[in-house]
Tab-separated table of C-alpha atoms and ligand atoms in Angstrom:
chain	number	residue	atom	x	y	z
J	1	MET	CA	82.751	-58.625	60.521
J	2	ALA	CA	84.814	-57.781	63.523
J	3	ILE	CA	86.911	-54.981	64.944
J	4	LEU	CA	90.373	-56.455	65.293
J	5	LYS	CA	93.464	-55.500	67.250
J	6	ILE	CA	95.914	-53.388	65.262
J	7	ALA	CA	99.577	-54.444	65.280
J	8	ARG	CA	101.971	-51.759	66.404
J	9	MET	CA	105.509	-50.960	65.272
J	10	GLY	CA	107.776	-53.730	66.540
J	11	HIS	CA	105.330	-56.563	65.864
J	12	PRO	CA	106.899	-59.010	63.365
J	13	ALA	CA	103.736	-58.984	61.201
J	14	LEU	CA	104.609	-55.407	60.182
J	15	GLY	CA	108.108	-56.290	59.043
J	16	ARG	CA	107.431	-59.081	56.563
J	17	VAL	CA	106.829	-59.137	52.844
J	18	ALA	CA	103.186	-60.208	52.633
J	19	ASP	CA	102.037	-63.077	50.417
J	20	PRO	CA	99.813	-62.560	47.355
J	21	ILE	CA	96.149	-63.561	47.339
J	22	GLU	CA	95.521	-66.439	44.947
J	23	ASP	CA	91.741	-66.098	44.578
J	24	PRO	CA	90.371	-62.605	45.291
J	25	THR	CA	86.808	-63.936	45.069
J	26	ALA	CA	87.288	-66.449	47.912
J	27	PRO	CA	84.871	-65.985	50.833
J	28	ALA	CA	87.810	-65.758	53.234
J	29	VAL	CA	89.096	-62.704	51.347
J	30	ARG	CA	85.678	-61.031	51.563
J	31	GLN	CA	85.676	-61.733	55.299
J	32	LEU	CA	89.195	-60.321	55.658
J	33	VAL	CA	88.268	-57.133	53.797
J	34	GLY	CA	85.113	-56.719	55.894
J	35	ASP	CA	87.163	-56.963	59.073
J	36	MET	CA	89.741	-54.516	57.724
J	37	VAL	CA	87.103	-51.932	56.816
J	38	GLU	CA	85.374	-52.231	60.177
J	39	THR	CA	88.697	-51.991	62.046
J	40	MET	CA	89.823	-48.991	59.971
J	41	ARG	CA	86.547	-47.139	60.535
J	42	ASP	CA	86.572	-47.851	64.257
J	43	ALA	CA	90.124	-46.473	64.492
J	44	LEU	CA	89.228	-43.412	62.353
J	45	GLY	CA	91.895	-44.282	59.801
J	46	THR	CA	91.874	-43.479	56.106
J	47	GLY	CA	93.573	-46.727	55.121
J	48	LEU	CA	94.585	-50.110	56.468
J	49	ALA	CA	96.744	-52.960	55.204
J	50	ALA	CA	96.139	-56.607	56.111
J	51	PRO	CA	99.455	-56.999	57.989
J	52	GLN	CA	98.184	-54.339	60.407
J	53	ILE	CA	95.622	-56.873	61.609
J	54	HIS	CA	98.276	-59.603	61.674
J	55	VAL	CA	97.304	-61.121	58.318
J	56	CYS	CA	100.366	-61.153	56.039
J	57	ARG	CA	98.537	-61.039	52.709
J	58	ARG	CA	98.624	-58.412	49.970
J	59	VAL	CA	95.364	-56.550	50.621
J	60	VAL	CA	94.806	-52.875	51.409
J	61	VAL	CA	91.682	-50.759	51.923
J	62	PHE	CA	91.545	-46.974	51.872
J	63	PHE	CA	89.503	-43.934	51.028
J	64	VAL	CA	90.358	-40.268	50.584
J	65	SER	CA	87.928	-37.695	51.860
J	66	ALA	CA	87.540	-34.727	49.498
J	67	ASP	CA	88.683	-32.231	52.146
J	68	ARG	CA	92.111	-33.895	52.273
J	69	THR	CA	92.939	-33.128	48.667
J	70	ASP	CA	93.983	-30.220	46.499
J	71	GLY	CA	90.723	-30.362	44.592
J	72	ASP	CA	91.955	-28.743	41.395
J	73	ALA	CA	95.043	-30.917	40.958
J	74	GLY	CA	94.454	-33.753	38.550
J	75	GLY	CA	94.528	-37.149	40.217
J	76	ASP	CA	94.145	-35.644	43.680
J	77	GLU	CA	90.466	-35.756	44.542
J	78	GLY	CA	88.227	-37.621	46.944
J	79	VAL	CA	88.260	-41.376	46.474
J	80	PRO	CA	85.534	-43.723	47.704
J	81	LEU	CA	86.347	-46.775	49.787
J	82	THR	CA	88.641	-48.891	47.644
J	83	VAL	CA	89.815	-52.478	48.061
J	84	LEU	CA	93.105	-53.347	46.367
J	85	ILE	CA	94.255	-56.945	46.197
J	86	ASN	CA	97.810	-57.716	45.047
J	87	PRO	CA	98.402	-54.015	44.291
J	88	ARG	CA	101.204	-52.687	42.103
J	89	ILE	CA	102.563	-49.154	41.893
J	90	GLU	CA	104.289	-47.517	38.957
J	91	VAL	CA	105.929	-44.159	39.639
J	92	LEU	CA	104.925	-41.541	37.054
J	93	ASP	CA	106.711	-38.584	38.617
J	94	PRO	CA	109.563	-39.521	40.948
J	95	ARG	CA	110.160	-35.998	42.223
J	96	PRO	CA	109.726	-36.217	46.000
J	97	GLU	CA	106.931	-34.311	47.686
J	98	LEU	CA	106.967	-33.832	51.462
J	99	GLY	CA	103.785	-34.487	53.418
J	100	TRP	CA	102.745	-35.365	56.938
J	101	GLU	CA	101.635	-38.917	57.707
J	102	GLY	CA	100.350	-40.831	60.644
J	103	CYS	CA	99.812	-44.566	60.955
J	104	LEU	CA	97.476	-46.629	63.099
J	105	SER	CA	100.468	-48.907	63.795
J	106	VAL	CA	102.585	-45.979	65.008
J	107	PRO	CA	100.105	-44.342	67.368
J	108	GLU	CA	100.421	-40.778	68.617
J	109	LEU	CA	103.236	-39.903	66.216
J	110	MET	CA	103.373	-38.179	62.860
J	111	GLY	CA	106.188	-37.610	60.454
J	112	GLU	CA	107.011	-35.678	57.321
J	113	VAL	CA	107.701	-38.160	54.553
J	114	PRO	CA	109.043	-37.626	51.014
J	115	ARG	CA	107.092	-39.617	48.405
J	116	PRO	CA	107.009	-39.613	44.604
J	117	GLN	CA	104.416	-37.061	43.458
J	118	ALA	CA	102.488	-39.066	40.916
J	119	ILE	CA	101.820	-42.766	40.524
J	120	ARG	CA	99.714	-45.215	38.603
J	121	TYR	CA	98.418	-48.056	40.744
J	122	SER	CA	96.570	-51.209	39.932
J	123	GLY	CA	95.157	-54.218	41.699
J	124	LEU	CA	92.192	-56.543	41.838
J	125	ASP	CA	88.870	-55.941	43.533
J	126	LEU	CA	86.737	-58.502	45.359
J	127	ALA	CA	85.178	-59.612	42.068
J	128	GLY	CA	88.632	-60.270	40.640
J	129	ALA	CA	88.371	-57.303	38.260
J	130	GLU	CA	91.420	-55.184	37.538
J	131	LEU	CA	91.352	-51.602	38.788
J	132	VAL	CA	93.817	-49.025	37.438
J	133	ARG	CA	94.070	-45.408	38.599
J	134	GLU	CA	96.475	-42.525	38.434
J	135	ALA	CA	96.997	-40.504	41.583
J	136	GLU	CA	98.782	-37.433	42.867
J	137	GLY	CA	99.023	-35.594	46.149
J	138	PHE	CA	97.425	-37.072	49.259
J	139	HIS	CA	95.702	-39.788	47.222
J	140	ALA	CA	99.083	-40.981	45.908
J	141	ARG	CA	100.551	-40.722	49.392
J	142	VAL	CA	97.858	-42.892	50.983
J	143	VAL	CA	98.265	-45.625	48.366
J	144	GLN	CA	102.060	-45.631	48.704
J	145	HIS	CA	101.840	-45.713	52.498
J	146	GLU	CA	99.420	-48.660	52.472
J	147	CYS	CA	101.345	-50.626	49.852
J	148	ASP	CA	104.553	-50.113	51.844
J	149	HIS	CA	102.895	-52.081	54.655
J	150	LEU	CA	102.762	-55.075	52.293
J	151	ASP	CA	106.544	-54.934	51.962
J	152	GLY	CA	107.181	-54.577	55.680
J	153	ILE	CA	107.926	-50.843	55.497
J	154	LEU	CA	106.589	-48.266	57.966
J	155	TYR	CA	106.654	-44.552	57.156
J	156	PRO	CA	109.523	-43.636	59.548
J	157	GLN	CA	111.757	-45.804	57.333
J	158	ARG	CA	110.935	-43.477	54.422
J	159	MET	CA	111.781	-40.291	56.284
J	160	SER	CA	114.799	-38.212	55.341
J	161	ASP	CA	114.799	-36.014	58.465
J	162	LEU	CA	113.897	-37.700	61.756
J	163	LYS	CA	113.627	-34.283	63.392
J	164	ARG	CA	110.284	-34.220	61.592
J	165	LEU	CA	109.043	-37.265	63.546
J	166	ILE	CA	106.952	-35.761	66.324
J	167	PHE	CA	104.071	-36.447	68.677
J	168	SER	CA	100.773	-35.373	67.165
J	169	SER	CA	100.024	-33.518	70.392
J	170	GLU	CA	103.004	-31.226	69.661
J	171	MET	CA	101.760	-30.382	66.179
J	172	ARG	CA	100.766	-26.895	67.344
J	173	HIS	CA	104.472	-26.003	67.346
J	174	LEU	CA	104.686	-26.517	63.598
J	175	ALA	CA	104.287	-23.659	61.164
J	176	PRO	CA	100.587	-22.770	60.773
J	177	ALA	CA	100.622	-23.994	57.194
J	178	ALA	CA	101.216	-27.573	58.305
J	179	GLU	CA	98.521	-29.896	57.158
J	180	ASN	CA	96.511	-31.925	59.568
J	181	PRO	CA	97.659	-35.499	59.135
J	182	GLU	CA	95.334	-38.408	59.320
J	183	GLU	CA	96.068	-41.845	60.587
J	184	ILE	CA	96.887	-43.813	57.517
T	1	NI	NI1	100.011	-47.232	58.200
């Protein structure tokens, strides 16, 4: 495994539609996922998509720490490290929910992004087994953010009010209720 350089906004790798993985059990995919996890952990992120390490394939890794969630809300709880290959998202509740996001490919910034509140997502794991989950809240947000990377979309493109794109270091000027964002 290796800690790899993370592509930043403007690099062409972040603007492409990534290609599907044909064989999720291939050793090269295991290697790719290992590098992604190590790179994500080193950068203190909560998720990473393969295009962020310049590999334009449909693979994401993420986790959700329990203190980032609502706890009581169904579908919004801590999630262990998850590998999703060729993921798909189905929107269960399209009503937009605003939440703050950061991105390892858009360093030092954060933005308030509307996202559908509830989703069902699916994908393959490294054994080629199908994983299906329903998610709400921050969990749903992380998955949508990561899967957007596979379609060449960065979170500022999802924003409805660019006044809410700010430097993280200026976050203290936000209302006290603002959540602490994490680098997704
Ligand atoms: Ni990101």
